Amino acid sequence: MAKVVEIPEGLEAFLISLLEKGIVSGLVVLKYLEESSKASYALVPAGGDTEGLAPLFPFMPANAGKVLSRLTLEGPFPNPIAVVVRPCEFRAFVELVKLEQGHMENLLIIGLECGGVYPLGKMVKENVGDFIGAYYEALKKGEIVPDIRPVCQGCDLFQPVGADIVVSVVGRGVPQLAFLTEKGLDAAEKLGLELKEGEVFAPLSQALLEARRERKGQIAEEIKGEVKGIEGLERVFGKCIGCHCCSHVCPICYCKDCFFESATFDYEPISYTERLERKGTLRVPMDTVLFHLGRMTHMATSCVGCGMCEDACPVGIPVSQIFKFIGSDLQELFGYVPGRSLQEELPLTTYRLEEFSEVEE
Amino acid sequence: MKVEEERMKNERETEGVFEPKIVGFLCYWCSYTAADLAGVSRMKYPPNLRVMRVMCSSRVDPVFIIKALLDGADGVLVAGCHPGDCHYQKGNYYARRKIALTKRLLESLGLEPERVRLSWIAASEGPRFAEVAKEFTERIRQLGPNPAKGALFL
Ligand code: FES
């Protein structure tokens, strides 16, 4: 149970009132571009242009965790800012803060119960009006929305964790806010909202959770079959063109000088000729598969499965599904859930004196 | 060692016996010294190990291991100081996590985690070094050649 209130006038109005009452000095939220079928993250100050806020628009032009990291890398905001984020975006931000790539202070976190987002390609190429109605219909019924990102279809972490205010939409005609922290309750009080006791999520949210879990299992099975063994790797990653877009849009891949773009992978001519003797044919440039597997070892313990990488891939490799599947295996190994808590240490920056004796031989 | 052994090995290879190529990352402060000791004490161990000296077992990024395997190494050995004895206090604890991660990754991808081995070998343990090299070579010989060897599009 929590303190909750329904918002028939919509989330946009709530956000604007936060600005108007001076509770926050700005918003980080999706905002429609000229036509209301595209949107971008925007930092909207008090007194700024609040026309066309799109907090619930199922579109992720960038993982907001990365956006927040860019905004707070050099230091925290001096004044309170409200941010509207999907769970995987917030979890990415938590990971980035742990990696010293952002600051959590002075943020009022408004977490969306997430119905998933559509692939960027679909949003850009198709007429959003044709399918957006079905999105909200499916959510009301607690069903998986068809055609959203595959990782979203199999996401069982769509209920926000760690947010000050949770926006619940699944299984509801009217969205509901739940105020879960001191900060959240304080904002509600300043707004003069009349809160009542209620559940944070509607019963149908549980139904969606079960459907999503089942889908997650199916995806894991499929992916496991697909990338199995050397032949699997060749088949799946063989078409990679080495553009590294997946890592550029990845919220966790924050390194400015990526190891895989370094001179480490510029070889002496002799090393090519030696390889040629062994292989007969050599794919050039080399190391495409190494890039993916190496990236997994570097970031998959923190992978939040947001799906940005897969959307960015020009040759249709199911990058995100693969990373999410491998990521959950690796996360399980360390009992780690990325973004669950700011206190939990990153698996590779800590250790226990007694552990993993099975790998000591 | 090794001229004689190398010659025998080459002979075996031409006879079609599988001779594994194993990459060994040995910590400078202990396992590398142990390998040296095994050498100067004229202990016998198979010549299949290509040794690379690292300053600490924790220096071995999982990428190094994967690189070796994708490039056709049949096995990868990482050896460092015993827990508690790392020259940098805790490097080998981190190394242990990295190896655990690497092995799980290989397993999840349907590759062969058995091709990776982590062992603690102190500077004084020349005989243990020879033993580890022998055992591991034997294990890899049983496993057969790394299937990545022939793959073109890796
Ligand atoms: S110095 Fe030998 S393992 Fe760290």
Coordinates of C-alpha atoms and ligand atoms in Angstrom, one line a residue:
Chain A
M1 CA 0.0 0.0 0.0
A2 CA 1.1 3.5 -0.7
K3 CA -0.2 7.1 -1.0
V4 CA -1.8 7.4 -4.4
V5 CA -3.9 9.7 -6.5
E6 CA -5.5 9.4 -9.9
I7 CA -4.7 12.0 -12.5
P8 CA -7.6 12.2 -15.0
E9 CA -6.1 15.5 -16.4
G10 CA -3.0 13.5 -17.4
L11 CA 0.7 13.3 -16.6
E12 CA 1.5 16.3 -18.7
A13 CA -0.6 18.6 -16.5
F14 CA 1.0 17.1 -13.4
L15 CA 4.4 17.9 -14.8
I16 CA 3.5 21.4 -15.7
S17 CA 2.1 22.0 -12.2
L18 CA 5.4 20.8 -10.7
L19 CA 7.1 23.6 -12.7
E20 CA 4.4 26.2 -12.0
K21 CA 4.4 25.6 -8.2
G22 CA 8.2 25.9 -8.2
I23 CA 8.7 22.4 -6.9
V24 CA 11.2 21.8 -9.6
S25 CA 13.1 24.2 -11.7
G26 CA 13.0 22.0 -14.8
L27 CA 11.9 18.8 -16.4
V28 CA 13.7 16.2 -18.4
V29 CA 11.0 14.6 -20.5
L30 CA 10.1 13.5 -24.0
K31 CA 8.7 16.3 -26.1
Y32 CA 7.1 16.0 -29.5
L33 CA 9.0 17.4 -32.4
E34 CA 7.2 19.5 -35.0
E35 CA 4.8 16.6 -35.9
S36 CA 3.5 14.6 -33.1
S37 CA 4.9 11.3 -34.3
K38 CA 8.5 12.0 -33.4
A39 CA 9.9 13.1 -30.1
S40 CA 13.1 13.9 -28.4
Y41 CA 14.3 14.2 -24.9
A42 CA 14.2 17.8 -23.8
L43 CA 15.2 19.8 -20.7
V44 CA 12.3 22.2 -20.1
P45 CA 12.9 25.0 -17.6
A46 CA 10.2 26.7 -15.5
G47 CA 8.5 29.3 -17.7
G48 CA 9.8 27.4 -20.8
D49 CA 7.9 25.9 -23.6
T50 CA 5.7 23.2 -22.2
E51 CA 3.7 22.7 -25.4
G52 CA 3.7 19.1 -26.6
L53 CA 5.2 17.2 -23.6
A54 CA 5.1 13.5 -24.4
P55 CA 6.0 11.7 -21.2
L56 CA 4.1 8.5 -22.1
F57 CA 4.9 8.4 -25.8
P58 CA 6.3 4.8 -26.4
F59 CA 9.4 6.0 -28.2
M60 CA 13.0 5.9 -26.9
P61 CA 15.2 8.1 -29.2
A62 CA 18.0 7.7 -26.6
N63 CA 18.2 5.8 -23.3
A64 CA 17.3 8.6 -20.8
G65 CA 20.0 7.1 -18.5
K66 CA 22.6 8.2 -21.0
V67 CA 20.8 11.6 -21.4
L68 CA 20.9 12.1 -17.6
S69 CA 24.5 11.1 -17.5
R70 CA 25.4 13.7 -20.1
L71 CA 23.5 16.3 -18.1
T72 CA 25.0 15.5 -14.7
L73 CA 28.5 14.2 -15.6
E74 CA 30.4 17.3 -14.3
G75 CA 28.2 17.7 -11.3
P76 CA 24.7 17.5 -9.9
F77 CA 22.0 19.9 -10.9
P78 CA 22.1 22.9 -8.6
N79 CA 18.3 23.0 -8.3
P80 CA 15.7 20.2 -8.3
I81 CA 14.8 18.7 -11.7
A82 CA 12.0 16.2 -12.4
V83 CA 12.8 13.5 -14.8
V84 CA 10.4 11.1 -16.4
V85 CA 12.0 7.8 -17.1
R86 CA 11.2 4.2 -18.0
P87 CA 12.6 1.6 -15.6
C88 CA 15.4 0.4 -17.9
E89 CA 16.5 4.0 -18.4
F90 CA 16.6 4.7 -14.7
R91 CA 18.4 1.4 -14.0
A92 CA 21.0 2.4 -16.7
F93 CA 21.4 5.8 -14.9
V94 CA 22.0 4.0 -11.6
E95 CA 24.7 1.9 -13.2
L96 CA 26.2 5.1 -14.8
V97 CA 26.2 6.8 -11.4
K98 CA 28.1 3.8 -9.9
L99 CA 30.5 4.1 -12.8
E100 CA 31.0 7.8 -11.8
Q101 CA 29.3 9.0 -15.0
G102 CA 26.5 11.0 -13.4
H103 CA 25.0 12.5 -10.2
M104 CA 21.8 11.5 -8.6
E105 CA 21.4 14.5 -6.3
N106 CA 18.5 17.0 -6.9
L107 CA 16.6 14.7 -9.2
L108 CA 12.9 13.9 -8.6
I109 CA 12.5 10.6 -10.3
I110 CA 9.2 10.0 -11.9
G111 CA 9.2 6.4 -13.0
L112 CA 6.8 5.0 -15.6
E113 CA 5.3 1.7 -15.4
C114 CA 6.4 0.8 -18.9
G115 CA 4.4 -0.8 -21.6
G116 CA 7.4 -1.0 -23.8
V117 CA 8.5 1.1 -26.7
Y118 CA 8.3 0.6 -30.5
P119 CA 11.5 0.1 -32.5
L120 CA 12.8 3.4 -33.8
G121 CA 12.5 2.3 -37.4
K122 CA 8.8 1.6 -37.1
M123 CA 8.2 5.0 -35.5
V124 CA 10.1 6.8 -38.1
K125 CA 8.9 5.0 -41.2
E126 CA 5.3 4.2 -40.4
N127 CA 2.3 6.3 -39.5
V128 CA 2.2 6.3 -35.7
G129 CA -1.5 7.2 -35.7
D130 CA -2.2 3.7 -37.2
F131 CA -1.0 1.7 -34.2
I132 CA -0.7 4.0 -31.2
G133 CA -4.4 3.4 -30.2
A134 CA -3.7 -0.3 -30.0
Y135 CA -0.8 0.4 -27.7
Y136 CA -2.9 2.0 -25.0
E137 CA -5.7 -0.5 -25.5
A138 CA -3.3 -3.4 -24.9
L139 CA -2.0 -1.7 -21.8
K140 CA -5.4 -1.2 -20.4
K141 CA -6.0 -4.9 -20.7
G142 CA -2.6 -5.9 -19.3
E143 CA -1.5 -7.5 -22.5
I144 CA 1.9 -7.5 -24.3
V145 CA 1.7 -4.8 -27.0
P146 CA 2.4 -6.4 -30.4
D147 CA 5.3 -5.0 -32.4
I148 CA 7.1 -3.3 -29.6
R149 CA 10.8 -4.0 -29.3
P150 CA 11.4 -7.7 -28.8
V151 CA 13.3 -7.1 -25.6
C152 CA 10.4 -5.1 -24.3
Q153 CA 8.0 -7.9 -25.0
G154 CA 10.2 -10.1 -22.8
C155 CA 10.9 -7.5 -20.1
D156 CA 9.7 -8.4 -16.6
L157 CA 11.2 -5.3 -14.9
F158 CA 8.7 -2.9 -16.3
Q159 CA 7.5 -1.8 -12.8
P160 CA 9.8 1.0 -11.6
V161 CA 12.2 0.5 -8.7
G162 CA 13.7 3.4 -6.8
A163 CA 11.5 6.1 -8.2
D164 CA 10.1 8.9 -6.0
I165 CA 6.8 8.9 -7.9
V166 CA 5.5 5.9 -9.9
V167 CA 3.1 6.4 -12.8
S168 CA 0.9 3.4 -13.1
V169 CA -0.9 2.9 -16.4
V170 CA -1.2 -0.9 -16.9
G171 CA -4.8 -2.1 -16.3
R172 CA -6.1 1.4 -15.7
G173 CA -8.4 3.8 -17.6
V174 CA -6.9 6.8 -15.8
P175 CA -3.2 6.9 -14.8
Q176 CA -2.4 6.8 -11.1
L177 CA 0.5 8.4 -9.3
A178 CA 2.0 6.7 -6.2
F179 CA 4.3 8.8 -3.9
L180 CA 6.9 6.5 -2.5
T181 CA 9.6 8.6 -0.9
E182 CA 9.9 11.6 1.3
K183 CA 10.8 13.7 -1.8
G184 CA 7.7 12.4 -3.6
L185 CA 5.4 13.0 -0.7
D186 CA 6.8 16.4 -0.2
A187 CA 6.0 17.3 -3.8
A188 CA 2.4 16.0 -3.4
E189 CA 1.9 18.1 -0.3
K190 CA 3.2 21.3 -2.0
L191 CA 0.8 20.6 -4.8
G192 CA -2.0 20.2 -2.4
L193 CA -3.0 16.8 -3.8
E194 CA -5.5 14.7 -1.9
L195 CA -3.8 11.3 -1.5
K196 CA -5.5 8.1 -0.5
E197 CA -4.2 4.7 0.4
G198 CA -4.0 2.3 -2.5
E199 CA -1.9 -0.3 -4.3
V200 CA 0.9 1.1 -6.5
F201 CA 0.0 -1.2 -9.4
A202 CA -3.3 -2.5 -10.8
P203 CA -4.1 -6.2 -10.6
L204 CA -3.7 -6.5 -14.4
S205 CA -0.1 -5.4 -14.0
Q206 CA 0.6 -8.8 -12.4
A207 CA -1.0 -10.5 -15.4
L208 CA 1.3 -8.5 -17.7
L209 CA 4.2 -9.5 -15.6
E210 CA 3.4 -13.2 -16.0
A211 CA 2.9 -12.9 -19.7
R212 CA 6.2 -11.0 -20.0
R213 CA 8.1 -13.6 -18.0
E214 CA 6.8 -16.3 -20.2
R215 CA 7.9 -14.4 -23.3
K216 CA 11.3 -13.7 -21.7
G217 CA 11.8 -17.5 -21.3
Q218 CA 10.9 -18.1 -25.0
I219 CA 13.3 -15.4 -26.2
A220 CA 16.1 -16.8 -24.1
E221 CA 15.5 -20.3 -25.5
E222 CA 15.4 -19.0 -29.1
I223 CA 18.5 -16.9 -28.7
K224 CA 20.4 -19.7 -27.0
G225 CA 19.7 -21.9 -30.0
E226 CA 20.7 -19.3 -32.4
V227 CA 24.1 -18.3 -31.1
K228 CA 25.1 -21.8 -30.2
G229 CA 28.7 -22.6 -30.8
I230 CA 31.2 -21.3 -33.3
E231 CA 28.7 -21.8 -36.2
G232 CA 26.1 -19.9 -34.3
L233 CA 28.5 -17.0 -33.7
E234 CA 29.5 -17.0 -37.4
R235 CA 25.9 -17.1 -38.5
V236 CA 24.6 -14.4 -36.2
F237 CA 27.5 -12.0 -36.0
G238 CA 28.9 -12.8 -39.5
K239 CA 26.8 -10.0 -41.1
C240 CA 28.1 -7.4 -38.6
I241 CA 29.6 -4.5 -40.6
G242 CA 31.7 -3.3 -37.6
C243 CA 30.0 0.1 -37.4
H244 CA 29.9 -0.2 -33.6
C245 CA 26.6 1.7 -33.5
C246 CA 25.4 -0.7 -30.9
S247 CA 28.0 0.4 -28.5
H248 CA 27.5 4.1 -29.4
V249 CA 23.9 4.1 -28.4
C250 CA 24.4 1.7 -25.4
P251 CA 23.9 3.6 -22.2
I252 CA 26.4 1.4 -20.3
C253 CA 29.2 1.7 -22.9
Y254 CA 30.3 5.1 -21.7
C255 CA 34.0 4.9 -22.5
K256 CA 35.1 7.7 -24.7
D257 CA 38.0 5.7 -25.9
C258 CA 36.6 2.3 -26.5
F259 CA 39.2 -0.5 -26.3
F260 CA 37.8 -2.0 -29.5
E261 CA 38.4 1.3 -31.4
S262 CA 41.9 1.5 -30.1
A263 CA 45.2 0.9 -31.9
T264 CA 45.4 -2.5 -30.1
F265 CA 43.6 -3.9 -33.1
D266 CA 45.9 -2.4 -35.7
Y267 CA 48.1 -5.3 -36.6
E268 CA 51.6 -5.6 -38.0
P269 CA 51.5 -6.9 -41.6
I270 CA 53.4 -10.0 -40.4
S271 CA 50.5 -10.9 -38.2
Y272 CA 48.1 -11.0 -41.2
T273 CA 50.4 -13.2 -43.2
E274 CA 50.9 -15.6 -40.4
R275 CA 47.1 -15.9 -40.0
L276 CA 46.8 -16.4 -43.7
E277 CA 49.0 -19.4 -43.5
R278 CA 46.7 -20.9 -41.0
K279 CA 43.4 -19.9 -42.3
G280 CA 43.4 -19.8 -46.1
T281 CA 41.0 -16.9 -46.1
L282 CA 40.9 -14.1 -43.7
R283 CA 38.0 -11.8 -43.0
V284 CA 39.0 -8.2 -42.9
P285 CA 38.8 -6.1 -40.9
M286 CA 39.2 -8.8 -38.3
D287 CA 37.7 -9.1 -34.8
T288 CA 34.1 -8.5 -35.5
V289 CA 33.0 -11.3 -33.3
L290 CA 35.6 -10.5 -30.8
F291 CA 34.1 -7.0 -30.5
H292 CA 30.7 -8.4 -29.5
L293 CA 32.0 -11.0 -27.1
G294 CA 34.5 -8.6 -25.7
R295 CA 31.9 -6.0 -25.2
M296 CA 29.8 -8.6 -23.4
T297 CA 32.5 -9.2 -20.9
H298 CA 32.9 -5.5 -20.4
M299 CA 29.3 -4.4 -20.0
A300 CA 26.9 -7.3 -19.9
T301 CA 26.8 -7.5 -16.1
S302 CA 25.3 -4.0 -16.2
C303 CA 23.2 -4.5 -19.3
V304 CA 19.6 -3.3 -18.6
G305 CA 18.2 -4.7 -21.8
C306 CA 16.8 -1.5 -23.1
G307 CA 17.0 -2.4 -26.7
M308 CA 18.8 0.6 -28.1
C309 CA 21.6 -1.5 -29.7
E310 CA 19.2 -3.6 -31.6
D311 CA 17.4 -0.6 -33.0
A312 CA 20.6 0.9 -34.1
C313 CA 21.9 -2.2 -35.9
P314 CA 21.8 -1.6 -39.6
V315 CA 22.0 -5.3 -40.5
G316 CA 19.3 -6.6 -38.1
I317 CA 21.4 -8.6 -35.7
P318 CA 19.2 -9.2 -32.6
V319 CA 22.0 -7.6 -30.5
S320 CA 19.8 -6.6 -27.6
Q321 CA 18.1 -10.0 -27.2
I322 CA 21.5 -11.7 -27.2
F323 CA 23.0 -9.3 -24.7
K324 CA 20.1 -9.5 -22.5
F325 CA 20.1 -13.2 -22.5
I326 CA 23.9 -13.4 -21.9
G327 CA 23.7 -10.5 -19.5
S328 CA 21.1 -12.2 -17.3
D329 CA 23.3 -15.3 -17.1
L330 CA 26.3 -13.3 -16.1
Q331 CA 24.3 -11.2 -13.7
E332 CA 22.9 -14.3 -12.1
L333 CA 26.4 -15.6 -11.6
F334 CA 27.1 -12.6 -9.2
G335 CA 23.5 -12.3 -7.9
Y336 CA 23.5 -8.9 -9.4
V337 CA 20.6 -6.9 -10.8
P338 CA 21.8 -3.8 -12.7
G339 CA 20.2 -0.6 -11.4
R340 CA 18.5 -2.3 -8.5
S341 CA 20.3 -0.2 -5.9
L342 CA 23.0 2.4 -5.8
Q343 CA 24.7 0.6 -2.9
E344 CA 25.2 -2.7 -4.6
E345 CA 28.7 -2.9 -6.0
L346 CA 29.5 -3.6 -9.6
P347 CA 30.4 -7.3 -9.9
L348 CA 33.8 -6.8 -11.3
T349 CA 34.9 -4.0 -8.9
T350 CA 34.4 -6.2 -5.8
Y351 CA 35.0 -9.7 -4.6
R352 CA 34.5 -12.0 -1.6
L353 CA 37.4 -13.8 0.0
E354 CA 35.7 -17.2 -0.5
E355 CA 33.9 -17.7 -3.8
F356 CA 34.0 -19.4 -7.2
S357 CA 36.2 -22.2 -5.9
E358 CA 34.9 -24.2 -8.8
V359 CA 37.1 -22.2 -11.2
E360 CA 40.3 -22.6 -9.2
E361 CA 42.1 -25.7 -10.4
Chain B
M1 CA 64.7 -27.4 -22.9
K2 CA 63.6 -27.4 -25.7
V3 CA 65.1 -28.1 -29.0
E4 CA 64.8 -31.8 -28.5
E5 CA 61.2 -31.6 -27.3
E6 CA 60.3 -29.2 -30.0
R7 CA 61.7 -31.6 -32.6
M8 CA 59.7 -34.5 -31.1
K9 CA 56.6 -32.4 -31.1
N10 CA 57.0 -31.5 -34.7
E11 CA 57.5 -35.1 -35.5
R12 CA 54.3 -36.1 -33.7
E13 CA 52.5 -33.3 -35.5
T14 CA 53.6 -34.6 -38.9
E15 CA 52.4 -38.0 -37.8
G16 CA 49.0 -36.5 -37.4
V17 CA 48.9 -36.4 -33.6
F18 CA 47.0 -33.4 -32.3
E19 CA 49.4 -31.1 -30.5
P20 CA 47.4 -28.4 -28.7
K21 CA 48.5 -24.8 -28.7
I22 CA 48.0 -23.3 -25.3
V23 CA 48.4 -19.7 -24.3
G24 CA 49.5 -19.2 -20.8
F25 CA 49.2 -15.8 -19.0
L26 CA 51.5 -16.1 -16.0
C27 CA 51.8 -13.6 -13.2
Y28 CA 55.3 -12.1 -13.0
W29 CA 55.6 -12.4 -9.2
C30 CA 54.8 -16.1 -8.9
S31 CA 53.7 -18.4 -11.7
Y32 CA 56.2 -17.0 -14.2
T33 CA 59.0 -17.5 -11.6
A34 CA 57.6 -21.0 -11.0
A35 CA 57.8 -21.8 -14.7
D36 CA 61.4 -20.5 -14.7
L37 CA 62.2 -22.7 -11.7
A38 CA 60.7 -25.7 -13.4
G39 CA 62.9 -24.9 -16.3
V40 CA 66.2 -24.5 -14.4
S41 CA 65.3 -27.6 -12.3
R42 CA 65.0 -29.5 -15.6
M43 CA 61.5 -30.7 -14.9
K44 CA 59.7 -32.3 -17.7
Y45 CA 56.6 -30.7 -19.0
P46 CA 54.9 -30.6 -22.4
P47 CA 56.1 -27.8 -24.6
N48 CA 52.6 -26.8 -25.7
L49 CA 52.4 -23.7 -23.5
R50 CA 53.1 -20.3 -25.1
V51 CA 53.9 -18.1 -22.1
M52 CA 53.0 -14.5 -21.7
R53 CA 54.1 -12.7 -18.7
V54 CA 51.7 -10.3 -17.0
M55 CA 52.3 -8.2 -14.0
C56 CA 49.3 -9.7 -12.1
S57 CA 46.7 -12.3 -12.9
S58 CA 44.1 -9.4 -12.7
R59 CA 45.7 -7.9 -15.7
V60 CA 44.2 -10.5 -17.9
D61 CA 41.1 -8.9 -19.4
P62 CA 38.6 -11.6 -20.4
V63 CA 39.0 -10.1 -23.9
F64 CA 42.5 -11.5 -24.0
I65 CA 41.2 -15.0 -23.4
I66 CA 38.4 -14.7 -25.9
K67 CA 40.9 -13.3 -28.5
A68 CA 43.2 -16.2 -28.0
L69 CA 40.3 -18.7 -28.4
L70 CA 38.8 -17.0 -31.4
D71 CA 42.2 -16.9 -33.0
G72 CA 42.5 -20.6 -32.6
A73 CA 44.3 -21.3 -29.4
D74 CA 43.2 -24.7 -28.1
G75 CA 43.4 -23.6 -24.4
V76 CA 44.2 -20.7 -22.2
L77 CA 45.8 -20.9 -18.8
V78 CA 45.8 -18.0 -16.4
A79 CA 48.0 -18.5 -13.4
G80 CA 48.7 -16.2 -10.5
C81 CA 49.7 -16.0 -6.8
H82 CA 47.6 -18.0 -4.3
P83 CA 44.8 -16.0 -2.7
G84 CA 46.2 -13.7 0.0
D85 CA 49.6 -13.7 -1.7
C86 CA 49.0 -11.3 -4.6
H87 CA 51.7 -8.7 -4.9
Y88 CA 49.0 -6.1 -5.2
Q89 CA 47.0 -7.6 -2.3
K90 CA 43.7 -8.4 -4.1
G91 CA 44.4 -8.6 -7.8
N92 CA 43.9 -12.4 -7.9
Y93 CA 40.5 -12.1 -6.3
Y94 CA 39.4 -9.8 -9.1
A95 CA 41.0 -12.3 -11.6
R96 CA 39.0 -15.1 -10.1
R97 CA 35.8 -13.1 -10.8
K98 CA 36.9 -12.4 -14.4
I99 CA 37.6 -16.0 -15.0
A100 CA 34.3 -17.1 -13.6
L101 CA 32.6 -14.6 -15.9
T102 CA 34.6 -15.7 -18.9
K103 CA 33.7 -19.3 -18.3
R104 CA 30.1 -18.6 -17.8
L105 CA 30.0 -16.5 -21.0
L106 CA 31.6 -19.4 -23.0
E107 CA 29.1 -21.8 -21.5
S108 CA 26.1 -19.6 -22.3
L109 CA 27.3 -19.3 -25.9
G110 CA 27.7 -23.1 -26.2
L111 CA 31.5 -22.8 -26.4
E112 CA 33.8 -24.8 -24.2
P113 CA 34.6 -23.4 -20.8
E114 CA 37.0 -26.3 -20.2
R115 CA 39.4 -24.7 -22.5
V116 CA 40.1 -22.0 -19.9
R117 CA 41.9 -22.8 -16.7
L118 CA 42.8 -20.7 -13.6
S119 CA 45.5 -22.0 -11.3
W120 CA 47.3 -20.5 -8.4
I121 CA 51.0 -21.4 -8.6
A122 CA 53.5 -19.8 -6.1
A123 CA 57.0 -18.8 -7.1
S124 CA 58.5 -21.8 -5.3
E125 CA 56.1 -24.3 -6.8
G126 CA 58.1 -25.4 -9.9
P127 CA 56.9 -29.0 -9.7
R128 CA 53.3 -27.8 -9.4
F129 CA 53.8 -25.6 -12.5
A130 CA 55.0 -28.7 -14.5
E131 CA 52.1 -30.7 -13.2
V132 CA 49.5 -28.0 -14.2
A133 CA 51.1 -27.7 -17.6
K134 CA 51.0 -31.5 -18.1
E135 CA 47.4 -31.9 -16.8
F136 CA 46.0 -29.1 -18.8
T137 CA 47.7 -30.1 -22.0
E138 CA 46.3 -33.6 -21.5
R139 CA 42.8 -32.2 -21.0
I140 CA 43.0 -30.1 -24.1
R141 CA 44.4 -33.1 -26.1
Q142 CA 41.3 -35.0 -25.0
L143 CA 39.0 -32.1 -26.0
G144 CA 40.6 -32.0 -29.5
P145 CA 41.3 -29.0 -31.7
N146 CA 39.5 -25.7 -31.1
P147 CA 36.7 -25.5 -33.6
A148 CA 37.3 -21.8 -34.0
K149 CA 40.5 -22.6 -35.8
G150 CA 39.0 -23.2 -39.2
A151 CA 36.2 -20.5 -39.0
L152 CA 36.6 -17.8 -41.6
F153 CA 34.1 -15.3 -40.5
L154 CA 35.0 -14.7 -36.9
Ligands
FES1 S1 50.7 -10.3 -8.4 FE1 50.5 -12.4 -8.8 S2 48.3 -12.5 -8.9 FE2 48.5 -10.4 -8.5

